[in-house]
Amino acid sequence: MTSAFGAAVRAWRDRLSAADTGLPTTARRRAAGLRREELASLAGLSVDYVVRLEQGHARNPSAHVVAALARALQLDNAERDHLYRTAGLLPPAAGDVSTHIPPGVARIVARLGDVPLAVFSADWTLLTWTPLWASLFGDPAVVAPEERNLLRVLFLPGASPAWRRVAPDGVSAALPAALVADLRTTAAAHPHDRRLAALVAALHSASRDFAALWDSGAVAAHESERKTVAHPAVGPVTLDCDVLTAHGSDLRVVVYTAPAGSPDADKLDLLRVTGATAINDQGTALRRRTVG
C-alpha cells in the first residue's frame, strides 16, 4: 500500500456530508466532511485503524476493509476500483456478485432510518441496515460478516443464534423455496463467481432441504410477502415485506412497513424510541474493539 490510499480515503471523507450518511449534524462542526470517528463507525472499524490507514502506517488492508470503506464513503464504481488498486488489490471482477452499494442507495438507507430497511447482495448477504432493522431483528454487527448470509441462516445448522434474529420467526413456509429459486437466478447471471459457487456447494452438501430445492431447478425472483416477527420485548409484529431493486445493480433492498395507526405500527414506534439507543450503544462498543 502506498500513501495514495490514505490520501484518497481522507479526500473522500472530507467531501462526504454527515447528513447523507444518516448521522446527526450540528452547527458546531468545524468542517463539512466526516470526522474520522464517524467514518470508523460507518465502516465498522476502530478509529485508531482509520487514523493509521490515512497516515500510511497501516499497510495491506484486506479486501473486506476496502469494501467497507468504499460503502461508507459512498464511492461510485470507478472510485471503488481506484481504492482497491491503491491498496494493492484487484478490484472486484465485473462478473462477480457485487457487494458495493451505489451512492444513491446509500443515501436512501441513510434518510429512511426510521424504517426497518436493509440491503442485501444478490446472493442474499446482508450489506447494510438501518437502526430500526437492528432493533427489530437483532444487531447484525455482533456477527461476523461471513455469517450474514440469509440462506446460510435458513439451511445450515451452525448459523449464529444472534444472526437468526435477523431472519423473522414468522416467515412463511414458501420463503426457503423462494430464496433458493432467486439464488439460482443469481447463479445463472454470475456463472464465474467463485464465492457464489462455493456458497451453493456448501449449502448443497450440508442441507438436504436446500439440495432438494436446488435440484428442482426452480427459477424466480423473491419479491414480497407478509411476515410476523416474534420480538422479545414488544411481542409479535406483523409487517409487509417488500423487496426492491436499484436500477443498474442487482442489490435487494428489503423494506418492512405497517399500516399507519395499526398496533404493529405502534410497536415499531416503540422500538424506534427505545431500541435504537441500545443498538447504537452496543454497536459503538463493538467497533471500539475492532481493528479491521
PDB file of C-alpha atoms in Angstrom:
ATOM      1  CA  MET A   1       0.000   0.000   0.000  1.00  0.00           C
ATOM      2  CA  THR A   2       1.213   3.497  -0.744  1.00  0.00           C
ATOM      3  CA  SER A   3       0.271   6.854   0.724  1.00  0.00           C
ATOM      4  CA  ALA A   4      -2.149   7.226  -2.188  1.00  0.00           C
ATOM      5  CA  PHE A   5      -4.604   5.001  -0.312  1.00  0.00           C
ATOM      6  CA  GLY A   6      -4.632   7.197   2.775  1.00  0.00           C
ATOM      7  CA  ALA A   7      -4.845  10.364   0.690  1.00  0.00           C
ATOM      8  CA  ALA A   8      -7.835   9.008  -1.215  1.00  0.00           C
ATOM      9  CA  VAL A   9      -9.650   7.992   1.963  1.00  0.00           C
ATOM     10  CA  ARG A  10      -9.028  11.401   3.501  1.00  0.00           C
ATOM     11  CA  ALA A  11     -10.172  13.283   0.387  1.00  0.00           C
ATOM     12  CA  TRP A  12     -13.380  11.306   0.079  1.00  0.00           C
ATOM     13  CA  ARG A  13     -14.048  11.601   3.816  1.00  0.00           C
ATOM     14  CA  ASP A  14     -13.731  15.381   3.566  1.00  0.00           C
ATOM     15  CA  ARG A  15     -16.244  15.623   0.727  1.00  0.00           C
ATOM     16  CA  LEU A  16     -18.975  13.441   2.283  1.00  0.00           C
ATOM     17  CA  SER A  17     -21.788  15.131   4.173  1.00  0.00           C
ATOM     18  CA  ALA A  18     -22.770  13.655   7.519  1.00  0.00           C
ATOM     19  CA  ALA A  19     -26.406  14.218   6.566  1.00  0.00           C
ATOM     20  CA  ASP A  20     -26.049  11.849   3.605  1.00  0.00           C
ATOM     21  CA  THR A  21     -24.904   9.073   5.926  1.00  0.00           C
ATOM     22  CA  GLY A  22     -27.768   9.452   8.406  1.00  0.00           C
ATOM     23  CA  LEU A  23     -25.501  10.835  11.119  1.00  0.00           C
ATOM     24  CA  PRO A  24     -26.714  13.797  13.203  1.00  0.00           C
ATOM     25  CA  THR A  25     -25.382  17.188  12.187  1.00  0.00           C
ATOM     26  CA  THR A  26     -24.753  20.173  14.424  1.00  0.00           C
ATOM     27  CA  ALA A  27     -23.810  23.794  13.873  1.00  0.00           C
ATOM     28  CA  ARG A  28     -20.605  23.201  15.858  1.00  0.00           C
ATOM     29  CA  ARG A  29     -18.938  21.133  13.120  1.00  0.00           C
ATOM     30  CA  ARG A  30     -15.713  22.820  12.016  1.00  0.00           C
ATOM     31  CA  ALA A  31     -15.638  21.046   8.649  1.00  0.00           C
ATOM     32  CA  ALA A  32     -18.272  19.850   6.218  1.00  0.00           C
ATOM     33  CA  GLY A  33     -16.884  16.325   5.856  1.00  0.00           C
ATOM     34  CA  LEU A  34     -16.979  13.284   8.092  1.00  0.00           C
ATOM     35  CA  ARG A  35     -14.856  13.009  11.196  1.00  0.00           C
ATOM     36  CA  ARG A  36     -12.541  10.011  11.445  1.00  0.00           C
ATOM     37  CA  GLU A  37     -14.633   8.511  14.235  1.00  0.00           C
ATOM     38  CA  GLU A  38     -17.747   8.810  12.077  1.00  0.00           C
ATOM     39  CA  LEU A  39     -16.121   7.033   9.158  1.00  0.00           C
ATOM     40  CA  ALA A  40     -14.845   4.353  11.525  1.00  0.00           C
ATOM     41  CA  SER A  41     -18.361   3.852  12.886  1.00  0.00           C
ATOM     42  CA  LEU A  42     -19.908   3.602   9.422  1.00  0.00           C
ATOM     43  CA  ALA A  43     -17.275   1.142   8.203  1.00  0.00           C
ATOM     44  CA  GLY A  44     -17.227  -0.983  11.363  1.00  0.00           C
ATOM     45  CA  LEU A  45     -13.556  -0.224  12.071  1.00  0.00           C
ATOM     46  CA  SER A  46     -11.699   1.233  15.025  1.00  0.00           C
ATOM     47  CA  VAL A  47     -10.825   4.933  14.947  1.00  0.00           C
ATOM     48  CA  ASP A  48      -7.160   4.099  15.531  1.00  0.00           C
ATOM     49  CA  TYR A  49      -7.121   1.837  12.473  1.00  0.00           C
ATOM     50  CA  VAL A  50      -8.682   4.539  10.273  1.00  0.00           C
ATOM     51  CA  VAL A  51      -6.053   7.019  11.512  1.00  0.00           C
ATOM     52  CA  ARG A  52      -3.246   4.585  10.712  1.00  0.00           C
ATOM     53  CA  LEU A  53      -4.690   3.890   7.262  1.00  0.00           C
ATOM     54  CA  GLU A  54      -4.918   7.591   6.431  1.00  0.00           C
ATOM     55  CA  GLN A  55      -1.412   8.248   7.674  1.00  0.00           C
ATOM     56  CA  GLY A  56       0.055   5.277   5.812  1.00  0.00           C
ATOM     57  CA  HIS A  57       1.129   3.449   8.989  1.00  0.00           C
ATOM     58  CA  ALA A  58      -1.280   0.528   8.486  1.00  0.00           C
ATOM     59  CA  ARG A  59      -0.417  -1.449   5.383  1.00  0.00           C
ATOM     60  CA  ASN A  60      -2.107  -4.122   3.289  1.00  0.00           C
ATOM     61  CA  PRO A  61      -5.765  -3.625   4.267  1.00  0.00           C
ATOM     62  CA  SER A  62      -7.905  -6.618   3.427  1.00  0.00           C
ATOM     63  CA  ALA A  63     -10.465  -6.637   0.643  1.00  0.00           C
ATOM     64  CA  HIS A  64     -13.165  -6.686   3.330  1.00  0.00           C
ATOM     65  CA  VAL A  65     -11.804  -3.470   4.861  1.00  0.00           C
ATOM     66  CA  VAL A  66     -11.542  -1.750   1.476  1.00  0.00           C
ATOM     67  CA  ALA A  67     -15.099  -2.791   0.575  1.00  0.00           C
ATOM     68  CA  ALA A  68     -16.396  -1.491   3.923  1.00  0.00           C
ATOM     69  CA  LEU A  69     -14.643   1.854   3.415  1.00  0.00           C
ATOM     70  CA  ALA A  70     -15.943   2.134  -0.161  1.00  0.00           C
ATOM     71  CA  ARG A  71     -19.510   1.616   1.061  1.00  0.00           C
ATOM     72  CA  ALA A  72     -19.096   4.017   3.982  1.00  0.00           C
ATOM     73  CA  LEU A  73     -17.589   6.692   1.736  1.00  0.00           C
ATOM     74  CA  GLN A  74     -20.384   6.217  -0.831  1.00  0.00           C
ATOM     75  CA  LEU A  75     -17.965   5.778  -3.730  1.00  0.00           C
ATOM     76  CA  ASP A  76     -19.097   5.119  -7.270  1.00  0.00           C
ATOM     77  CA  ASN A  77     -17.730   2.093  -9.123  1.00  0.00           C
ATOM     78  CA  ALA A  78     -14.727   3.893 -10.630  1.00  0.00           C
ATOM     79  CA  GLU A  79     -13.743   5.365  -7.265  1.00  0.00           C
ATOM     80  CA  ARG A  80     -14.178   1.999  -5.563  1.00  0.00           C
ATOM     81  CA  ASP A  81     -11.891   0.347  -8.109  1.00  0.00           C
ATOM     82  CA  HIS A  82      -9.283   3.082  -7.575  1.00  0.00           C
ATOM     83  CA  LEU A  83      -9.374   2.487  -3.832  1.00  0.00           C
ATOM     84  CA  TYR A  84      -8.752  -1.238  -4.367  1.00  0.00           C
ATOM     85  CA  ARG A  85      -5.798  -0.524  -6.651  1.00  0.00           C
ATOM     86  CA  THR A  86      -4.169   1.947  -4.250  1.00  0.00           C
ATOM     87  CA  ALA A  87      -4.464  -0.767  -1.596  1.00  0.00           C
ATOM     88  CA  GLY A  88      -2.569  -3.154  -3.859  1.00  0.00           C
ATOM     89  CA  LEU A  89      -5.668  -5.249  -4.564  1.00  0.00           C
ATOM     90  CA  LEU A  90      -7.502  -6.191  -7.724  1.00  0.00           C
ATOM     91  CA  PRO A  91     -10.954  -4.590  -7.990  1.00  0.00           C
ATOM     92  CA  PRO A  92     -13.905  -6.983  -7.894  1.00  0.00           C
ATOM     93  CA  ALA A  93     -14.392  -8.755 -11.204  1.00  0.00           C
ATOM     94  CA  ALA A  94     -17.227  -7.455 -13.346  1.00  0.00           C
ATOM     95  CA  GLY A  95     -18.944 -10.844 -13.400  1.00  0.00           C
ATOM     96  CA  ASP A  96     -18.933 -11.367  -9.628  1.00  0.00           C
ATOM     97  CA  VAL A  97     -21.882 -10.721  -7.352  1.00  0.00           C
ATOM     98  CA  SER A  98     -21.404  -7.115  -6.272  1.00  0.00           C
ATOM     99  CA  THR A  99     -21.268  -6.124  -2.616  1.00  0.00           C
ATOM    100  CA  HIS A 100     -20.902  -2.441  -3.485  1.00  0.00           C
ATOM    101  CA  ILE A 101     -23.719  -0.044  -2.610  1.00  0.00           C
ATOM    102  CA  PRO A 102     -24.099   2.870  -5.068  1.00  0.00           C
ATOM    103  CA  PRO A 103     -24.170   6.377  -3.542  1.00  0.00           C
ATOM    104  CA  GLY A 104     -27.870   6.847  -4.314  1.00  0.00           C
ATOM    105  CA  VAL A 105     -28.847   3.656  -2.494  1.00  0.00           C
ATOM    106  CA  ALA A 106     -26.623   4.609   0.449  1.00  0.00           C
ATOM    107  CA  ARG A 107     -28.414   7.944   0.729  1.00  0.00           C
ATOM    108  CA  ILE A 108     -31.799   6.214   0.642  1.00  0.00           C
ATOM    109  CA  VAL A 109     -30.760   3.962   3.527  1.00  0.00           C
ATOM    110  CA  ALA A 110     -29.457   6.951   5.494  1.00  0.00           C
ATOM    111  CA  ARG A 111     -32.606   9.012   5.007  1.00  0.00           C
ATOM    112  CA  LEU A 112     -35.027   6.179   5.771  1.00  0.00           C
ATOM    113  CA  GLY A 113     -33.501   5.389   9.135  1.00  0.00           C
ATOM    114  CA  ASP A 114     -36.911   5.311  10.819  1.00  0.00           C
ATOM    115  CA  VAL A 115     -37.937   2.317   8.669  1.00  0.00           C
ATOM    116  CA  PRO A 116     -36.735  -1.288   9.071  1.00  0.00           C
ATOM    117  CA  LEU A 117     -34.676  -1.473   5.883  1.00  0.00           C
ATOM    118  CA  ALA A 118     -31.655  -3.496   4.799  1.00  0.00           C
ATOM    119  CA  VAL A 119     -29.626  -4.001   1.641  1.00  0.00           C
ATOM    120  CA  PHE A 120     -28.586  -7.485   0.522  1.00  0.00           C
ATOM    121  CA  SER A 121     -26.311  -8.545  -2.310  1.00  0.00           C
ATOM    122  CA  ALA A 122     -27.750 -10.794  -4.992  1.00  0.00           C
ATOM    123  CA  ASP A 123     -26.634 -13.910  -3.075  1.00  0.00           C
ATOM    124  CA  TRP A 124     -28.573 -12.650  -0.009  1.00  0.00           C
ATOM    125  CA  THR A 125     -25.601 -11.497   2.040  1.00  0.00           C
ATOM    126  CA  LEU A 126     -26.563  -8.596   4.298  1.00  0.00           C
ATOM    127  CA  LEU A 127     -24.519  -5.478   3.479  1.00  0.00           C
ATOM    128  CA  THR A 128     -26.064  -2.615   5.450  1.00  0.00           C
ATOM    129  CA  TRP A 129     -29.125  -1.856   7.546  1.00  0.00           C
ATOM    130  CA  THR A 130     -30.953   0.898   9.401  1.00  0.00           C
ATOM    131  CA  PRO A 131     -31.006   1.171  13.215  1.00  0.00           C
ATOM    132  CA  LEU A 132     -34.673   0.143  13.326  1.00  0.00           C
ATOM    133  CA  TRP A 133     -33.844  -3.028  11.351  1.00  0.00           C
ATOM    134  CA  ALA A 134     -31.304  -3.900  14.050  1.00  0.00           C
ATOM    135  CA  SER A 135     -33.800  -3.063  16.812  1.00  0.00           C
ATOM    136  CA  LEU A 136     -36.383  -5.325  15.204  1.00  0.00           C
ATOM    137  CA  PHE A 137     -34.259  -8.347  14.303  1.00  0.00           C
ATOM    138  CA  GLY A 138     -31.110  -8.093  16.440  1.00  0.00           C
ATOM    139  CA  ASP A 139     -27.936  -6.224  15.577  1.00  0.00           C
ATOM    140  CA  PRO A 140     -26.018  -7.920  12.720  1.00  0.00           C
ATOM    141  CA  ALA A 141     -22.866  -6.028  13.768  1.00  0.00           C
ATOM    142  CA  VAL A 142     -22.284  -8.584  16.535  1.00  0.00           C
ATOM    143  CA  VAL A 143     -21.995 -11.337  13.913  1.00  0.00           C
ATOM    144  CA  ALA A 144     -19.024 -11.945  11.615  1.00  0.00           C
ATOM    145  CA  PRO A 145     -19.658 -10.634   8.070  1.00  0.00           C
ATOM    146  CA  GLU A 146     -19.336 -14.099   6.532  1.00  0.00           C
ATOM    147  CA  GLU A 147     -22.245 -15.299   8.710  1.00  0.00           C
ATOM    148  CA  ARG A 148     -24.638 -12.622   7.469  1.00  0.00           C
ATOM    149  CA  ASN A 149     -25.964 -14.652   4.549  1.00  0.00           C
ATOM    150  CA  LEU A 150     -29.681 -15.326   4.807  1.00  0.00           C
ATOM    151  CA  LEU A 151     -29.505 -18.695   3.036  1.00  0.00           C
ATOM    152  CA  ARG A 152     -26.815 -19.904   5.429  1.00  0.00           C
ATOM    153  CA  VAL A 153     -29.096 -18.929   8.302  1.00  0.00           C
ATOM    154  CA  LEU A 154     -32.038 -20.846   6.893  1.00  0.00           C
ATOM    155  CA  PHE A 155     -30.245 -24.007   5.813  1.00  0.00           C
ATOM    156  CA  LEU A 156     -27.005 -24.513   7.761  1.00  0.00           C
ATOM    157  CA  PRO A 157     -27.258 -25.927  11.307  1.00  0.00           C
ATOM    158  CA  GLY A 158     -24.263 -23.954  12.605  1.00  0.00           C
ATOM    159  CA  ALA A 159     -25.649 -20.491  11.862  1.00  0.00           C
ATOM    160  CA  SER A 160     -25.145 -17.963  14.629  1.00  0.00           C
ATOM    161  CA  PRO A 161     -28.095 -17.730  17.076  1.00  0.00           C
ATOM    162  CA  ALA A 162     -27.673 -13.941  17.145  1.00  0.00           C
ATOM    163  CA  TRP A 163     -27.951 -13.755  13.365  1.00  0.00           C
ATOM    164  CA  ARG A 164     -31.072 -15.920  13.425  1.00  0.00           C
ATOM    165  CA  ARG A 165     -32.909 -12.991  14.984  1.00  0.00           C
ATOM    166  CA  VAL A 166     -32.495 -11.167  11.686  1.00  0.00           C
ATOM    167  CA  ALA A 167     -34.395 -13.937   9.931  1.00  0.00           C
ATOM    168  CA  PRO A 168     -38.035 -13.474  11.036  1.00  0.00           C
ATOM    169  CA  ASP A 169     -39.501 -16.227  13.192  1.00  0.00           C
ATOM    170  CA  GLY A 170     -42.804 -15.797  11.400  1.00  0.00           C
ATOM    171  CA  VAL A 171     -41.707 -16.453   7.828  1.00  0.00           C
ATOM    172  CA  SER A 172     -43.960 -18.401   5.536  1.00  0.00           C
ATOM    173  CA  ALA A 173     -43.165 -21.958   4.524  1.00  0.00           C
ATOM    174  CA  ALA A 174     -42.635 -20.694   0.989  1.00  0.00           C
ATOM    175  CA  LEU A 175     -39.705 -18.423   1.876  1.00  0.00           C
ATOM    176  CA  PRO A 176     -36.885 -21.024   1.653  1.00  0.00           C
ATOM    177  CA  ALA A 177     -38.081 -22.175  -1.783  1.00  0.00           C
ATOM    178  CA  ALA A 178     -38.414 -18.576  -2.979  1.00  0.00           C
ATOM    179  CA  LEU A 179     -34.896 -17.693  -1.837  1.00  0.00           C
ATOM    180  CA  VAL A 180     -33.359 -20.781  -3.445  1.00  0.00           C
ATOM    181  CA  ALA A 181     -35.145 -20.030  -6.726  1.00  0.00           C
ATOM    182  CA  ASP A 182     -33.876 -16.444  -6.501  1.00  0.00           C
ATOM    183  CA  LEU A 183     -30.328 -17.696  -5.821  1.00  0.00           C
ATOM    184  CA  ARG A 184     -30.499 -19.899  -8.913  1.00  0.00           C
ATOM    185  CA  THR A 185     -31.350 -16.792 -10.950  1.00  0.00           C
ATOM    186  CA  THR A 186     -28.294 -15.083  -9.464  1.00  0.00           C
ATOM    187  CA  ALA A 187     -26.090 -18.081 -10.217  1.00  0.00           C
ATOM    188  CA  ALA A 188     -27.166 -18.032 -13.849  1.00  0.00           C
ATOM    189  CA  ALA A 189     -26.306 -14.323 -14.077  1.00  0.00           C
ATOM    190  CA  HIS A 190     -22.891 -14.816 -12.413  1.00  0.00           C
ATOM    191  CA  PRO A 191     -21.622 -18.201 -13.650  1.00  0.00           C
ATOM    192  CA  HIS A 192     -17.947 -17.404 -12.934  1.00  0.00           C
ATOM    193  CA  ASP A 193     -18.301 -16.070  -9.375  1.00  0.00           C
ATOM    194  CA  ARG A 194     -16.232 -18.461  -7.248  1.00  0.00           C
ATOM    195  CA  ARG A 195     -17.615 -17.190  -3.944  1.00  0.00           C
ATOM    196  CA  LEU A 196     -21.171 -17.784  -5.133  1.00  0.00           C
ATOM    197  CA  ALA A 197     -20.274 -21.256  -6.409  1.00  0.00           C
ATOM    198  CA  ALA A 198     -18.707 -22.075  -3.033  1.00  0.00           C
ATOM    199  CA  LEU A 199     -21.862 -20.914  -1.244  1.00  0.00           C
ATOM    200  CA  VAL A 200     -24.073 -23.127  -3.393  1.00  0.00           C
ATOM    201  CA  ALA A 201     -21.740 -26.113  -2.934  1.00  0.00           C
ATOM    202  CA  ALA A 202     -21.642 -25.668   0.858  1.00  0.00           C
ATOM    203  CA  LEU A 203     -25.415 -25.403   1.118  1.00  0.00           C
ATOM    204  CA  HIS A 204     -25.971 -28.331  -1.245  1.00  0.00           C
ATOM    205  CA  SER A 205     -23.668 -30.661   0.690  1.00  0.00           C
ATOM    206  CA  ALA A 206     -24.842 -29.648   4.175  1.00  0.00           C
ATOM    207  CA  SER A 207     -28.611 -29.363   3.724  1.00  0.00           C
ATOM    208  CA  ARG A 208     -30.928 -31.949   2.205  1.00  0.00           C
ATOM    209  CA  ASP A 209     -33.693 -29.359   2.074  1.00  0.00           C
ATOM    210  CA  PHE A 210     -31.537 -26.951   0.093  1.00  0.00           C
ATOM    211  CA  ALA A 211     -30.326 -29.731  -2.205  1.00  0.00           C
ATOM    212  CA  ALA A 212     -33.901 -30.806  -2.959  1.00  0.00           C
ATOM    213  CA  LEU A 213     -34.992 -27.255  -3.718  1.00  0.00           C
ATOM    214  CA  TRP A 214     -31.877 -26.518  -5.805  1.00  0.00           C
ATOM    215  CA  ASP A 215     -32.158 -29.740  -7.778  1.00  0.00           C
ATOM    216  CA  SER A 216     -35.787 -28.971  -8.593  1.00  0.00           C
ATOM    217  CA  GLY A 217     -34.491 -26.308 -10.999  1.00  0.00           C
ATOM    218  CA  ALA A 218     -36.998 -23.640  -9.976  1.00  0.00           C
ATOM    219  CA  VAL A 219     -36.100 -20.099 -11.058  1.00  0.00           C
ATOM    220  CA  ALA A 220     -37.844 -16.994  -9.725  1.00  0.00           C
ATOM    221  CA  ALA A 221     -37.273 -13.608  -8.111  1.00  0.00           C
ATOM    222  CA  HIS A 222     -38.170 -13.226  -4.443  1.00  0.00           C
ATOM    223  CA  GLU A 223     -40.268 -10.080  -4.188  1.00  0.00           C
ATOM    224  CA  SER A 224     -42.589  -9.659  -1.210  1.00  0.00           C
ATOM    225  CA  GLU A 225     -44.715 -11.286   1.474  1.00  0.00           C
ATOM    226  CA  ARG A 226     -46.180 -10.634   4.910  1.00  0.00           C
ATOM    227  CA  LYS A 227     -44.112 -11.747   7.898  1.00  0.00           C
ATOM    228  CA  THR A 228     -44.614 -11.928  11.646  1.00  0.00           C
ATOM    229  CA  VAL A 229     -41.556 -11.114  13.741  1.00  0.00           C
ATOM    230  CA  ALA A 230     -41.514 -12.564  17.265  1.00  0.00           C
ATOM    231  CA  HIS A 231     -39.781  -9.734  19.102  1.00  0.00           C
ATOM    232  CA  PRO A 232     -38.683 -10.478  22.704  1.00  0.00           C
ATOM    233  CA  ALA A 233     -39.659  -7.017  24.009  1.00  0.00           C
ATOM    234  CA  VAL A 234     -42.758  -5.859  22.115  1.00  0.00           C
ATOM    235  CA  GLY A 235     -44.184  -9.235  21.118  1.00  0.00           C
ATOM    236  CA  PRO A 236     -45.290 -10.354  17.644  1.00  0.00           C
ATOM    237  CA  VAL A 237     -45.135  -7.697  14.931  1.00  0.00           C
ATOM    238  CA  THR A 238     -46.809  -8.440  11.581  1.00  0.00           C
ATOM    239  CA  LEU A 239     -45.324  -6.451   8.715  1.00  0.00           C
ATOM    240  CA  ASP A 240     -45.434  -6.226   4.950  1.00  0.00           C
ATOM    241  CA  CYS A 241     -42.026  -7.084   3.486  1.00  0.00           C
ATOM    242  CA  ASP A 242     -41.193  -5.704   0.058  1.00  0.00           C
ATOM    243  CA  VAL A 243     -38.036  -6.432  -1.925  1.00  0.00           C
ATOM    244  CA  LEU A 244     -36.995  -3.551  -4.179  1.00  0.00           C
ATOM    245  CA  THR A 245     -34.204  -3.334  -6.736  1.00  0.00           C
ATOM    246  CA  ALA A 246     -31.986  -0.400  -7.666  1.00  0.00           C
ATOM    247  CA  HIS A 247     -31.520   0.425 -11.355  1.00  0.00           C
ATOM    248  CA  GLY A 248     -28.094  -0.600 -12.574  1.00  0.00           C
ATOM    249  CA  SER A 249     -27.430  -3.060  -9.755  1.00  0.00           C
ATOM    250  CA  ASP A 250     -28.677  -6.434  -8.584  1.00  0.00           C
ATOM    251  CA  LEU A 251     -28.930  -5.437  -4.931  1.00  0.00           C
ATOM    252  CA  ARG A 252     -32.017  -6.405  -2.926  1.00  0.00           C
ATOM    253  CA  VAL A 253     -33.419  -3.544  -0.830  1.00  0.00           C
ATOM    254  CA  VAL A 254     -35.722  -5.111   1.776  1.00  0.00           C
ATOM    255  CA  VAL A 255     -38.244  -2.819   3.470  1.00  0.00           C
ATOM    256  CA  TYR A 256     -40.714  -3.616   6.265  1.00  0.00           C
ATOM    257  CA  THR A 257     -43.790  -1.462   6.822  1.00  0.00           C
ATOM    258  CA  ALA A 258     -47.025  -1.484   8.800  1.00  0.00           C
ATOM    259  CA  PRO A 259     -50.285   0.423   8.177  1.00  0.00           C
ATOM    260  CA  ALA A 260     -50.318   3.810   9.921  1.00  0.00           C
ATOM    261  CA  GLY A 261     -52.168   3.740  13.221  1.00  0.00           C
ATOM    262  CA  SER A 262     -52.129  -0.048  13.487  1.00  0.00           C
ATOM    263  CA  PRO A 263     -50.943  -1.912  16.611  1.00  0.00           C
ATOM    264  CA  ASP A 264     -47.956  -3.129  14.602  1.00  0.00           C
ATOM    265  CA  ALA A 265     -47.037   0.452  13.667  1.00  0.00           C
ATOM    266  CA  ASP A 266     -47.274   1.379  17.360  1.00  0.00           C
ATOM    267  CA  LYS A 267     -44.815  -1.407  18.187  1.00  0.00           C
ATOM    268  CA  LEU A 268     -42.401  -0.104  15.568  1.00  0.00           C
ATOM    269  CA  ASP A 269     -42.731   3.374  17.094  1.00  0.00           C
ATOM    270  CA  LEU A 270     -41.851   1.945  20.493  1.00  0.00           C
ATOM    271  CA  LEU A 271     -38.773   0.200  19.072  1.00  0.00           C
ATOM    272  CA  ARG A 272     -37.829   3.374  17.230  1.00  0.00           C
ATOM    273  CA  VAL A 273     -37.711   5.252  20.538  1.00  0.00           C
ATOM    274  CA  THR A 274     -36.304   2.613  22.875  1.00  0.00           C
ATOM    275  CA  GLY A 275     -34.493   0.086  20.706  1.00  0.00           C
ATOM    276  CA  ALA A 276     -32.216   2.199  18.543  1.00  0.00           C
ATOM    277  CA  THR A 277     -30.362   3.705  21.503  1.00  0.00           C
ATOM    278  CA  ALA A 278     -29.463   0.296  22.892  1.00  0.00           C
ATOM    279  CA  ILE A 279     -28.429  -0.996  19.470  1.00  0.00           C
ATOM    280  CA  ASN A 280     -26.248   2.029  18.762  1.00  0.00           C
ATOM    281  CA  ASP A 281     -24.537   1.754  22.156  1.00  0.00           C
ATOM    282  CA  GLN A 282     -23.855  -1.938  21.531  1.00  0.00           C
ATOM    283  CA  GLY A 283     -22.504  -1.271  18.036  1.00  0.00           C
ATOM    284  CA  THR A 284     -20.240   1.521  19.265  1.00  0.00           C
ATOM    285  CA  ALA A 285     -18.752  -0.734  21.928  1.00  0.00           C
ATOM    286  CA  LEU A 286     -18.154  -3.452  19.341  1.00  0.00           C
ATOM    287  CA  ARG A 287     -16.470  -1.114  16.861  1.00  0.00           C
ATOM    288  CA  ARG A 288     -14.128   0.187  19.547  1.00  0.00           C
ATOM    289  CA  ARG A 289     -12.801  -3.365  19.837  1.00  0.00           C
ATOM    290  CA  THR A 290     -12.472  -3.810  16.058  1.00  0.00           C
ATOM    291  CA  VAL A 291      -9.179  -3.180  14.274  1.00  0.00           C
ATOM    292  CA  GLY A 292     -10.137  -4.167  10.741  1.00  0.00           C
TER     293      GLY A 292
END
